[in-house]
Amino acid sequence: MSEEEIEQNRVDSIITEINHQSIKTAELYEKAHIETSSVEKNYVDNAKINTFEVDDRIETNAEVQQQKQLVATTIQTEEILEKQVHTLKQLGDSPYFGRIDIQDDGDPEQEQLYIGLASLVDDHQNFLIHDWRAPISSIYYNGALGHISYKTPQGTQMTELSKKRQFQIKEGKILSMFDTNETIGDELLQQVLGEQSDTQMKNIVSTIQQEQNTIIRDTTSDLLVVQGVAGSGKTSAILQRIAFLLYHSRTSLNADQIILFSPNLLFSHYISDVLPSLGEKNMRQVTLAEFFANRFQGLKVETLFENYESNNKHASSDLRGNALFKRTIENYLNSIDSSELAFTDIIYEGIPFFKKEEIANIFTHLPHNMLSSDKFTATKNTLTKRLKTRIAEMSESDWMREEIDSLSDSQYETYLSDYERDEFDSIDKEISYIGTIILKDRFNIVYDAIYNNYFIDIYEQYAKFIEITISIDAKHLFQSNLELHKISLLDATPLLLLRDLLTGDGQNRNIEHLFIDEIQDYSPLQLLYLKNCFPNAKLTLLGDSEQALFYDLILPTKFLENLNHILQVKKTNLIILNKSYRSTFEITNFAKSLLPDGNNIESFTRHGELPKIYFSKTRATALTSLIDLIKKGDTNNQPVTIITKNLAECKLLYSELRSSVKLTMVTDGDRKIPEETIILPIYLAKGLEFDSVIAFDISKKSYISKNDLGTLYTLCSRAMHTLTIFSIESLSPLLTNSINNSNVLIV
């Protein structure tokens, strides 16, 4: 019997076991679902029981609490079984992708371990498949054949790795298998990377490279920075890292304690299937504008896309994006006098309940050397005490007694629902208690105003601040935006930082991990602010300094140095990924020749066509050739992706093409990429990849300065299999070094 036949027999036996467990687990899940429905119905019925009598009420409350706990337990059981059903279904198609043969030091026998998406054990608790995240599975990704070490919960273990075998299994059949001494053999990578692109990112557990595995399994760094060239798999590695962290810390970490900042809604949807495909719940995912909008209720926050479209590269030199501006804000707050704070009245039913003069007086009489945030907290505490005092005084008033006397018996008893009558030693105390309850409810709006800091106009305060620190023009622009209920990204960060440092609020200490993608598009102050928002979170930041769309292109080493200086975190780990896997060898060589340090980028040896440059004297002839290419792609069922420099060019080109070919324009509000010929501006293509990319009008008039290098490199590096560039009238000087890596056609 051949090796492949032996391995196929094992696959068959494993699938038989998976099917057996699937049937059993599906039955348990169905029973759990029925039980959950029954328990939930009982909970609702018990909650409706009449609780007028005190004894009935106490007994019922206890029963409801028991039912509530039972509901939570049954729901949790149902969710666990549902996850197991999903996992077994995945394993049934492709049980595993790797095998390692090892013999630990001191162990007389060799073991054969199979690595897959999830663990599988038989009835005797023998491992049939090991989860790719298990400590022992790291051998598959890191180890070359021979004597190696791997980490276990008990410490470092030595072993002899004698075989590493890789499989491609689909629908229970081995499509290919081969032995290798590499982390992941080129043969498997060639097969996987040669596939067509998809509208959603897939997991990469079967092709994780050694340097990616280092990123994924880092559990000790407070700051992990991944500088990866286009197509190096940095985003994929980060998503597998999240899955690994959830597995590694499964008793103390859940997906709701992880936040990922993504560049736009398209990208958010593009990566949304990766974690579920690994059996994990998705982390919380937001864009920077969405996050800010939640903190500016009622204001429209400028998105990164809108910021890019405004051609706001001058923002990189504005103080409001500089990390040192945080110190400017702190100095301003620590030196400010109460007369300079924009206090405002707390209004109740149209009348000031606390006047701004009273609030300012409280603030003024606090110790001068207190931090502004401590003064603000002390002011809030004083206002809350005064509110309670006024409520206590009013609860004893004659008009309050008259209002209580007018209550019906059932209303009166409802107010006493948490107490037995004999707990009050007099009727006066009973009435005073009811009065306090009524007034607390009535003046809850005042308490909310104190709690939510509504007694200071933070927008007026910020306007005063930027007039002093920036300019009167900056103040007027901010105020005119505010009248239109919007705010720029340039103002959003320092305003929130000013507010949070002044009030001592704005921090979420429950978040354990903060991930930020495309960090080269964030200002230093934005990164500092997010670090301030999540003080307990470990940071994982990833990007590529050479794909910068907002700031001037800088070398990766300088970028990493700047980042480390800004955040000043003790345990840092900086990883550089220089090998590009996305594009063919020819496309990667073309793209890297655009860059001053492009020789540092390694091209994966998957070959294809040379990129084409179509040069034409007029826009009309270029459009004719473009239409022909689109029609050819449609005929061969190979839709193309047209990428422009900005939204204005995208709209113009779309209007010129739409009557001749079928295509869809993708905008900032879209959440999904259609499976057809599309046109979109470069910013929305961030982090995405496409089979066939057409870059239109890469000409001297639009791509002339080094400031455009990051944009052009990002655009070209979106292509997986073919890249076509159209240049009109005169070739962009940025393409000078790339001509030799392309085919030039005159049209």
XYZ file of C-alpha atoms in Angstrom:
747
model
C 0.000 0.000 0.000
C 1.384 3.437 -0.959
C 1.931 6.295 1.505
C -0.946 8.241 -0.036
C -3.299 5.257 0.296
C -2.334 4.865 3.961
C -2.974 8.559 4.580
C -6.296 8.450 2.702
C -7.404 5.478 4.826
C -6.664 7.532 7.910
C -8.638 10.487 6.526
C -11.563 8.144 5.885
C -11.471 6.786 9.439
C -11.231 10.286 10.915
C -14.226 11.454 8.859
C -16.192 8.427 10.078
C -15.412 9.489 13.649
C -16.337 13.114 12.848
C -19.679 12.007 11.386
C -20.356 9.912 14.485
C -19.604 12.828 16.783
C -21.576 15.234 14.554
C -24.756 13.159 14.877
C -24.352 12.867 18.649
C -23.546 16.575 19.090
C -26.444 17.654 16.844
C -28.849 15.620 19.028
C -27.452 17.208 22.196
C -27.732 20.647 20.607
C -31.376 20.072 19.683
C -32.162 18.955 23.264
C -30.326 22.010 24.632
C -32.292 24.292 22.309
C -35.608 22.814 23.490
C -34.525 23.128 27.127
C -33.495 26.768 26.632
C -36.887 27.593 25.111
C -38.660 25.887 28.031
C -36.576 27.646 30.692
C -37.046 31.031 29.014
C -40.842 30.494 28.945
C -40.863 29.612 32.658
C -38.806 32.727 33.382
C -41.326 34.950 31.578
C -44.291 33.273 33.338
C -42.702 33.692 36.791
C -41.871 37.318 36.099
C -45.593 38.000 35.472
C -46.760 36.662 38.869
C -48.716 39.180 40.954
C -46.352 40.630 43.549
C -48.781 42.768 45.525
C -48.385 40.841 48.796
C -44.979 41.162 50.483
C -44.529 37.437 51.183
C -45.434 36.534 47.608
C -43.060 39.187 46.348
C -40.042 37.911 48.312
C -40.653 34.305 47.280
C -41.215 35.254 43.651
C -38.059 37.379 43.475
C -35.991 34.413 44.662
C -37.612 32.137 42.080
C -37.043 34.688 39.298
C -33.346 34.977 40.205
C -32.993 31.184 40.110
C -34.766 31.070 36.752
C -32.543 33.866 35.448
C -29.416 31.905 36.380
C -30.857 28.762 34.805
C -31.583 30.646 31.560
C -27.978 31.879 31.427
C -26.625 28.360 31.998
C -28.821 26.711 29.355
C -28.026 29.436 26.791
C -24.311 28.958 27.436
C -24.645 25.180 27.000
C -26.571 25.666 23.757
C -23.918 28.093 22.420
C -21.088 25.655 23.221
C -22.876 22.808 21.430
C -23.714 25.029 18.457
C -20.027 25.918 18.153
C -19.086 22.223 18.301
C -21.590 21.411 15.526
C -20.052 24.136 13.342
C -16.489 22.965 14.055
C -17.261 19.323 13.254
C -18.878 20.371 9.983
C -15.673 22.203 9.006
C -13.478 19.257 9.966
C -15.675 16.926 7.930
C -14.570 18.657 4.725
C -10.872 19.020 5.562
C -9.893 17.354 8.851
C -6.278 18.553 8.906
C -3.509 20.041 6.803
C -0.300 18.913 8.488
C 1.483 16.030 10.145
C 4.612 15.977 12.289
C 6.514 12.921 13.500
C 8.330 13.646 16.770
C 10.111 11.794 19.553
C 10.597 13.680 22.802
C 13.829 13.286 24.732
C 13.490 10.298 27.050
C 10.436 8.939 25.213
C 11.029 5.484 23.684
C 8.348 5.830 21.008
C 7.783 8.188 18.111
C 4.475 10.053 17.823
C 2.555 11.057 14.736
C 0.573 14.249 15.298
C -1.912 15.703 12.838
C -2.574 19.478 12.825
C -5.946 20.994 11.877
C -8.363 23.883 12.483
C -9.529 22.392 15.781
C -8.804 19.531 18.160
C -10.589 16.193 17.868
C -10.452 13.474 20.509
C -12.020 10.013 20.544
C -14.088 8.446 23.335
C -10.865 7.497 25.159
C -9.589 11.111 25.032
C -6.881 10.258 22.514
C -6.024 13.204 20.256
C -6.867 12.434 16.635
C -6.256 16.058 15.545
C -4.366 18.823 17.353
C -5.586 22.424 17.208
C -3.173 24.599 15.184
C -2.932 26.935 18.203
C -1.827 24.246 20.676
C 1.759 24.688 21.978
C 2.952 21.487 20.320
C 1.597 22.639 16.948
C 4.192 25.421 16.852
C 6.672 22.724 15.757
C 4.811 22.484 12.459
C 5.278 26.196 11.777
C 8.714 26.837 13.308
C 10.728 23.665 13.245
C 13.105 22.354 10.610
C 13.869 18.638 10.713
C 16.218 17.609 13.483
C 16.621 18.226 17.208
C 14.443 21.193 18.201
C 12.713 22.735 21.220
C 9.136 23.857 21.762
C 7.350 25.581 24.618
C 4.797 23.824 26.814
C 2.854 25.037 29.877
C 5.404 23.105 31.963
C 8.419 24.720 30.275
C 10.678 24.063 27.286
C 10.668 20.559 25.837
C 13.244 19.031 23.442
C 12.196 16.704 20.660
C 13.425 15.096 17.448
C 11.389 16.162 14.410
C 11.796 13.472 11.757
C 8.942 14.262 9.355
C 6.851 17.236 8.335
C 4.067 16.440 5.897
C 1.619 18.857 4.305
C -1.809 18.026 2.885
C -4.457 19.596 0.730
C -7.725 17.842 1.577
C -11.118 18.762 0.151
C -14.431 16.966 0.641
C -12.554 14.208 2.463
C -10.141 13.492 -0.404
C -6.396 14.142 -0.399
C -5.698 16.384 -3.398
C -1.974 16.610 -2.710
C 0.550 15.709 -0.029
C 4.276 16.188 0.250
C 7.059 16.116 2.812
C 9.173 19.190 3.414
C 11.862 20.614 5.642
C 10.484 24.127 5.178
C 8.001 25.938 7.410
C 5.418 25.707 4.654
C 6.695 24.327 1.378
C 6.666 26.493 -1.737
C 4.566 23.869 -3.521
C 1.617 24.421 -1.175
C 2.058 28.187 -1.266
C 2.105 28.173 -5.064
C -1.206 26.314 -5.110
C -2.903 28.529 -2.531
C -1.576 31.864 -3.805
C -2.398 30.975 -7.400
C -6.121 30.789 -6.600
C -8.566 33.524 -7.542
C -9.246 36.336 -5.101
C -12.398 36.311 -3.019
C -14.740 39.021 -1.773
C -13.821 37.977 1.775
C -10.489 37.113 3.337
C -9.842 33.472 4.249
C -7.870 32.106 7.179
C -4.234 31.152 6.485
C -3.673 28.471 9.128
C -2.416 25.951 6.573
C 0.180 28.370 5.123
C 1.410 30.358 8.139
C 5.058 31.299 7.702
C 7.601 31.243 10.521
C 7.768 35.023 10.866
C 3.957 35.196 10.872
C 3.860 32.489 13.530
C 6.095 34.671 15.725
C 3.525 37.459 15.454
C 0.601 35.141 16.158
C 2.033 33.492 19.292
C 3.457 36.586 21.030
C 1.754 36.722 24.433
C 4.255 38.835 26.380
C 4.660 42.123 24.476
C 2.785 45.224 25.635
C 3.403 46.720 22.189
C 3.734 44.565 19.089
C 4.452 46.547 15.922
C 4.282 44.775 12.569
C 5.810 46.684 9.652
C 4.897 44.608 6.623
C 5.279 45.301 2.939
C 2.199 45.068 0.732
C 1.028 41.466 0.451
C 3.194 40.177 3.300
C 0.177 38.705 5.102
C 0.332 41.056 8.079
C -3.447 41.494 8.363
C -4.025 37.741 7.992
C -1.417 37.064 10.677
C -3.074 39.570 13.002
C -6.475 37.894 12.640
C -4.928 34.489 13.350
C -3.240 36.197 16.341
C -6.640 37.197 17.720
C -7.849 33.604 17.330
C -4.701 32.382 19.079
C -5.099 34.818 21.999
C -8.723 33.734 22.492
C -7.529 30.103 22.569
C -4.474 30.762 24.752
C -6.385 32.855 27.340
C -9.814 31.246 26.938
C -10.587 31.351 30.674
C -9.800 35.055 31.066
C -10.344 36.663 27.640
C -13.367 36.963 25.372
C -13.909 38.581 21.980
C -15.697 41.595 23.519
C -12.428 42.570 25.224
C -10.656 42.994 21.882
C -11.062 45.972 19.540
C -9.758 46.243 15.988
C -9.605 49.610 14.226
C -9.938 49.068 10.471
C -9.558 51.648 7.659
C -13.102 51.511 6.248
C -16.368 49.576 6.121
C -15.335 47.597 3.026
C -12.280 46.268 4.806
C -14.331 45.473 7.917
C -16.622 43.247 5.861
C -13.702 41.764 3.907
C -12.151 40.292 7.071
C -15.399 39.471 8.897
C -15.401 35.728 8.067
C -11.878 34.887 9.225
C -12.479 34.418 12.952
C -15.800 32.565 12.543
C -14.019 30.179 10.133
C -11.632 29.438 13.022
C -14.487 28.778 15.427
C -14.177 32.097 17.241
C -16.544 35.006 17.744
C -15.565 38.220 15.944
C -13.839 40.913 17.948
C -15.367 44.387 18.173
C -14.478 46.217 14.979
C -14.766 49.956 14.289
C -13.349 52.637 12.043
C -11.763 55.690 13.625
C -14.701 57.867 12.525
C -17.232 55.409 14.018
C -15.355 55.383 17.317
C -15.224 59.179 17.470
C -18.882 59.501 16.410
C -19.918 57.442 19.464
C -18.142 60.033 21.615
C -19.581 63.014 19.738
C -23.280 62.245 19.821
C -25.041 64.414 17.262
C -21.906 65.315 15.277
C -20.803 63.840 11.953
C -17.120 62.975 12.200
C -14.941 63.214 9.116
C -13.786 59.773 7.950
C -10.229 58.881 6.970
C -11.525 58.562 3.402
C -12.994 62.082 3.451
C -9.793 63.339 5.029
C -7.767 61.778 2.209
C -10.130 63.139 -0.434
C -9.656 66.654 0.920
C -5.986 66.255 -0.039
C -5.087 67.138 3.521
C -1.419 66.183 3.507
C -0.637 69.506 5.164
C -2.239 67.994 8.280
C 1.024 66.163 8.936
C 2.649 69.479 9.839
C -0.297 70.756 11.902
C 0.313 70.806 15.647
C -3.058 69.102 16.225
C -1.618 65.859 14.884
C 1.681 66.086 16.743
C 2.336 63.901 19.780
C 3.759 66.912 21.643
C 0.336 68.570 21.433
C -0.788 66.353 24.308
C 1.698 68.178 26.546
C 0.303 71.505 25.295
C -3.212 70.389 26.328
C -1.995 69.204 29.746
C -0.153 72.482 30.408
C -3.226 74.467 29.398
C -5.519 72.523 31.746
C -3.129 72.618 34.696
C -2.671 76.377 34.438
C -6.250 77.388 33.648
C -8.235 79.574 36.055
C -11.871 78.748 36.867
C -12.904 82.028 35.247
C -11.538 80.688 31.956
C -13.573 77.464 32.089
C -16.767 77.434 30.021
C -19.128 76.385 32.805
C -22.839 76.408 31.969
C -26.057 76.198 33.983
C -27.650 72.846 34.784
C -31.247 73.400 33.713
C -34.351 71.725 35.117
C -37.716 72.485 33.485
C -36.362 75.664 31.936
C -34.925 77.045 35.181
C -31.281 76.823 36.397
C -31.057 74.147 39.074
C -27.326 74.837 39.559
C -26.084 78.139 38.151
C -22.706 78.286 36.416
C -21.498 80.836 38.988
C -22.140 78.314 41.791
C -20.293 75.601 39.859
C -17.337 77.921 39.148
C -17.229 78.877 42.838
C -16.959 75.204 43.860
C -14.121 74.668 41.374
C -12.293 77.868 42.454
C -12.163 76.945 46.143
C -10.463 73.592 45.536
C -6.713 73.337 46.300
C -4.690 75.114 43.613
C -2.193 72.258 43.191
C -4.861 69.651 42.332
C -4.893 68.281 38.795
C -7.737 69.635 36.679
C -9.265 66.135 36.407
C -9.236 65.770 40.219
C -10.814 69.223 40.588
C -13.491 68.239 38.120
C -14.246 65.011 40.010
C -14.402 66.915 43.304
C -16.766 69.466 41.722
C -19.055 66.670 40.502
C -19.055 65.067 43.962
C -19.972 68.382 45.601
C -22.808 68.976 43.136
C -24.122 65.447 43.745
C -24.077 66.010 47.541
C -25.928 69.312 47.142
C -28.513 67.601 44.939
C -29.046 64.920 47.622
C -29.353 67.611 50.319
C -31.984 69.502 48.328
C -33.901 66.269 47.723
C -33.769 65.435 51.452
C -35.083 68.910 52.350
C -37.901 68.738 49.776
C -38.906 65.232 50.901
C -39.876 66.713 54.304
C -41.867 69.601 52.811
C -45.622 70.079 53.188
C -46.214 70.118 49.426
C -44.406 66.756 49.105
C -46.597 65.291 51.904
C -49.716 66.521 50.090
C -48.523 64.880 46.852
C -47.949 61.566 48.671
C -51.384 61.780 50.309
C -52.922 61.945 46.835
C -51.364 58.589 45.810
C -53.616 55.546 45.403
C -53.073 52.524 47.669
C -51.426 50.502 44.887
C -49.085 53.408 43.991
C -48.182 53.815 47.666
C -47.410 50.108 48.053
C -45.312 50.102 44.872
C -42.955 52.712 46.348
C -42.499 50.468 49.410
C -41.910 47.310 47.344
C -38.298 46.848 48.504
C -39.132 47.092 52.215
C -41.482 45.533 54.749
C -43.766 47.950 56.573
C -42.283 47.233 60.012
C -38.830 48.438 58.864
C -40.025 52.044 59.378
C -40.601 52.978 63.046
C -42.925 55.867 62.190
C -45.296 56.978 59.450
C -43.230 60.161 58.988
C -40.140 58.147 58.052
C -42.222 56.043 55.702
C -43.587 59.154 53.973
C -40.114 60.759 53.897
C -38.737 57.635 52.223
C -41.458 57.694 49.550
C -40.847 61.408 48.978
C -37.144 60.769 48.475
C -37.877 58.052 45.919
C -40.266 60.310 43.986
C -37.815 63.225 43.982
C -34.832 61.102 42.988
C -36.766 59.917 39.989
C -37.928 63.457 39.187
C -34.461 64.985 39.432
C -32.678 62.128 37.723
C -32.182 64.435 34.754
C -30.114 66.724 36.990
C -28.031 63.814 38.226
C -27.428 62.738 34.601
C -26.264 66.245 33.759
C -23.734 66.110 36.607
C -22.615 62.580 35.785
C -22.220 63.300 32.064
C -20.413 66.628 32.561
C -23.164 68.702 30.928
C -22.240 71.673 33.148
C -19.303 72.590 30.919
C -19.467 73.560 27.245
C -16.516 71.541 25.961
C -16.891 72.928 22.431
C -16.589 76.516 23.631
C -13.647 75.451 25.803
C -11.875 73.877 22.850
C -12.539 76.943 20.682
C -10.818 79.112 23.320
C -7.938 76.643 23.485
C -7.185 76.475 19.747
C -7.451 80.247 19.427
C -4.562 80.444 21.900
C -2.508 77.504 20.617
C -3.255 77.410 16.859
C -4.925 80.499 15.376
C -8.110 82.555 15.244
C -8.761 81.101 11.769
C -8.601 77.546 13.154
C -11.138 78.560 15.796
C -13.529 80.042 13.225
C -13.289 76.973 10.972
C -14.016 74.699 13.928
C -17.026 76.799 14.946
C -18.423 76.963 11.395
C -18.160 73.152 11.141
C -19.907 72.870 14.498
C -22.842 74.940 13.221
C -23.200 72.329 10.466
C -23.087 69.550 13.117
C -19.781 68.159 11.882
C -16.159 68.006 13.026
C -12.878 67.347 11.232
C -10.477 64.569 12.213
C -7.878 67.258 12.824
C -10.019 68.733 15.619
C -11.687 65.534 16.853
C -8.640 64.029 18.573
C -7.367 67.080 20.529
C -10.945 67.993 21.503
C -11.601 64.549 22.960
C -8.213 64.541 24.644
C -8.935 67.964 26.155
C -12.323 66.754 27.387
C -11.034 63.487 28.843
C -8.009 65.049 30.566
C -10.209 67.809 32.009
C -12.995 65.550 33.266
C -10.982 62.405 34.047
C -13.416 60.372 31.929
C -13.222 58.585 28.584
C -11.235 55.488 29.578
C -12.272 51.874 29.070
C -10.272 49.596 31.355
C -12.072 46.409 30.290
C -10.377 46.196 26.873
C -7.430 43.785 27.002
C -6.133 44.058 23.420
C -6.212 46.951 20.971
C -5.399 46.270 17.305
C -4.906 49.095 14.793
C -4.476 48.394 11.084
C -2.917 50.849 8.589
C -1.200 52.807 11.375
C 0.770 54.830 8.829
C -2.494 56.723 8.186
C -2.915 57.734 11.854
C -1.438 60.887 13.322
C 0.848 60.486 16.355
C -1.735 62.275 18.530
C -4.485 59.886 17.396
C -2.358 56.903 18.454
C -1.607 58.554 21.794
C -5.293 59.260 22.344
C -6.325 55.663 21.649
C -3.626 54.451 24.039
C -5.069 56.836 26.643
C -8.616 55.518 26.001
C -7.627 51.901 26.667
C -4.982 52.111 29.418
C -4.997 48.373 30.246
C -4.853 47.147 26.652
C -1.856 45.544 25.016
C -1.260 47.163 21.633
C -0.815 45.421 18.294
C -0.149 47.933 15.522
C 0.365 47.017 11.897
C 0.985 48.894 8.708
C 3.430 49.798 5.987
C 5.156 53.172 6.044
C 5.529 52.979 2.266
C 1.761 52.821 1.744
C 1.279 56.197 3.448
C -1.535 58.174 1.829
C -1.629 61.120 4.258
C 1.995 61.648 5.152
C 5.255 61.782 3.270
C 6.902 58.425 2.585
C 9.591 57.533 5.127
C 11.803 54.476 5.488
C 10.364 51.622 7.604
C 13.216 51.761 10.134
C 12.613 55.473 10.768
C 8.865 54.875 11.006
C 9.328 52.211 13.683
C 11.750 54.421 15.586
C 9.217 57.281 15.600
C 6.397 55.000 16.752
C 8.381 53.579 19.652
C 9.348 57.096 20.735
C 5.736 58.312 20.675
C 4.125 55.480 22.664
C 7.006 54.740 25.067
C 5.928 51.229 26.069
C 8.320 49.010 28.039
C 7.892 45.544 26.508
C 8.012 46.132 22.760
C 8.436 43.757 19.870
C 9.058 45.177 16.393
C 8.706 42.723 13.501
C 9.444 43.548 9.872
C 7.898 41.436 7.099
C 9.778 42.003 3.839
C 8.434 39.145 1.717
C 5.391 39.795 -0.474
C 3.114 36.826 -1.219
C 0.068 38.493 -2.772
C 1.343 39.420 -6.219
C 3.243 37.521 -8.865
C 7.008 37.851 -8.991
C 6.670 40.257 -11.923
C 4.107 42.559 -10.290
C 6.050 42.708 -7.013
C 9.261 43.582 -8.860
C 7.432 46.325 -10.724
C 5.883 47.767 -7.541
C 9.071 47.666 -5.480
C 11.047 49.417 -8.230
C 8.929 52.488 -7.454
C 10.418 52.776 -3.967
C 13.776 54.199 -2.888
C 14.458 51.134 -0.710
C 12.521 48.645 -2.859
C 15.442 46.212 -2.961
C 14.596 45.278 0.634
C 11.300 43.735 -0.537
C 11.473 40.030 -1.413
C 9.298 38.672 -4.226
C 7.672 35.262 -3.899
C 8.490 33.113 -6.916
C 5.014 32.727 -8.382
C 5.383 33.845 -11.966
C 2.912 35.540 -14.293
C 2.677 38.199 -16.965
C 4.740 41.374 -16.904
C 2.687 44.444 -15.951
C 1.501 46.365 -19.022
C 1.722 50.118 -19.521
C -0.692 51.451 -22.133
C 0.559 54.845 -23.369
C -1.750 57.041 -25.432
C -1.701 60.603 -26.719
C -5.356 61.278 -25.878
C -7.854 60.291 -23.210
C -10.269 59.106 -25.898
C -7.893 56.442 -27.240
C -7.069 55.352 -23.680
C -10.777 54.958 -22.915
C -11.294 52.866 -26.053
C -8.510 50.469 -25.019
C -9.840 50.346 -21.452
C -13.338 49.444 -22.653
C -11.889 46.637 -24.783
C -10.037 45.225 -21.740
C -13.173 45.320 -19.599
C -15.233 43.553 -22.266
C -12.527 40.925 -22.725
C -12.512 40.276 -18.970
C -16.297 39.960 -18.887
C -16.236 37.538 -21.830
C -13.707 35.320 -20.032
C -15.608 35.654 -16.741
C -12.626 37.502 -15.271
C -13.909 40.904 -14.066
C -11.332 43.639 -13.545
C -10.892 46.211 -10.802
C -10.223 49.808 -11.850
C -8.519 51.951 -9.210
C -8.222 55.731 -9.387
C -6.251 58.242 -7.356
C -9.290 59.883 -5.781
C -13.078 60.025 -5.766
C -13.346 62.847 -8.310
C -11.373 60.838 -10.894
C -13.428 57.755 -10.016
C -16.718 59.561 -10.695
C -15.436 61.055 -13.955
C -14.162 57.740 -15.303
C -17.332 55.943 -14.216
C -19.456 58.458 -16.136
C -17.279 57.926 -19.227
C -17.513 54.120 -19.092
C -21.003 53.294 -17.825
C -22.744 53.591 -21.202
C -20.280 51.172 -22.867
C -19.650 48.492 -20.221
C -21.256 47.074 -17.124
C -19.440 48.170 -13.966
C -20.194 49.224 -10.385
C -18.720 52.198 -8.569
C -17.786 51.404 -4.968
C -18.132 54.264 -2.471
C -17.302 54.969 1.168
C -20.746 53.817 2.292
C -20.504 50.349 0.713
C -19.893 47.381 2.973
C -19.351 44.639 0.398
C -17.339 44.200 -2.799
C -19.513 42.951 -5.690
C -18.228 40.025 -7.755
C -18.093 41.961 -11.009
C -16.084 44.709 -12.679
C -15.775 47.562 -10.191
C -14.220 51.009 -10.012
C -13.108 52.616 -6.758
C -10.675 55.242 -5.421
C -7.403 54.019 -3.927
C -8.255 54.729 -0.309
C -11.137 52.230 -0.369
C -8.785 49.573 -1.773
C -6.593 49.726 1.345
C -5.850 46.228 2.621
C -7.767 44.544 -0.209
C -6.527 42.431 -3.126
C -7.890 41.815 -6.609
C -7.119 39.361 -9.414
C -6.729 41.950 -12.156
C -6.075 45.634 -11.434
C -6.217 48.529 -13.891
C -4.655 51.822 -12.783
C -5.983 54.638 -14.918
C -4.205 57.865 -15.869
C -0.861 57.358 -14.145
C 0.443 60.442 -15.905
C 2.770 63.324 -15.230
C -0.078 65.703 -14.436
C -1.453 63.553 -11.598
C 1.583 61.602 -10.320
C 4.506 63.993 -10.360
C 6.025 64.346 -6.883
C 7.515 61.946 -4.366
C 4.472 62.641 -2.175
C 2.506 60.452 -4.615
C 4.843 57.450 -4.284
C 2.921 55.891 -1.401
C -0.349 56.173 -3.332
C 1.095 54.660 -6.526
C 2.821 51.809 -4.682
C -0.371 51.002 -2.776
C -2.356 50.982 -6.009
C 0.005 48.665 -7.912
C 0.380 46.258 -4.998
C -3.381 45.487 -4.921
C -2.965 43.218 -7.977
C -2.572 39.462 -7.512
C -2.262 38.153 -11.088
C -2.314 40.987 -13.643
C -1.568 44.715 -13.491
C -2.359 47.186 -16.267
C -1.448 50.874 -16.193
C -2.814 53.586 -18.469
C -0.753 56.731 -19.020
C -2.052 59.668 -21.054
C -0.054 62.424 -22.821
C 3.083 62.043 -20.699
C 4.337 59.245 -18.482
C 4.611 59.903 -14.747
C 8.266 60.403 -13.743
C 7.578 58.044 -10.838
C 7.442 55.171 -13.354
C 10.934 55.827 -14.740
C 12.608 53.033 -12.769
C 9.761 50.588 -13.498
C 9.728 50.708 -17.297
C 12.214 47.846 -17.568
C 9.896 45.648 -15.454
C 6.896 46.064 -17.782
C 5.601 45.789 -21.330
C 4.901 49.204 -22.854
C 2.200 49.376 -25.511
C 1.461 52.477 -27.587
C -2.274 52.927 -28.267
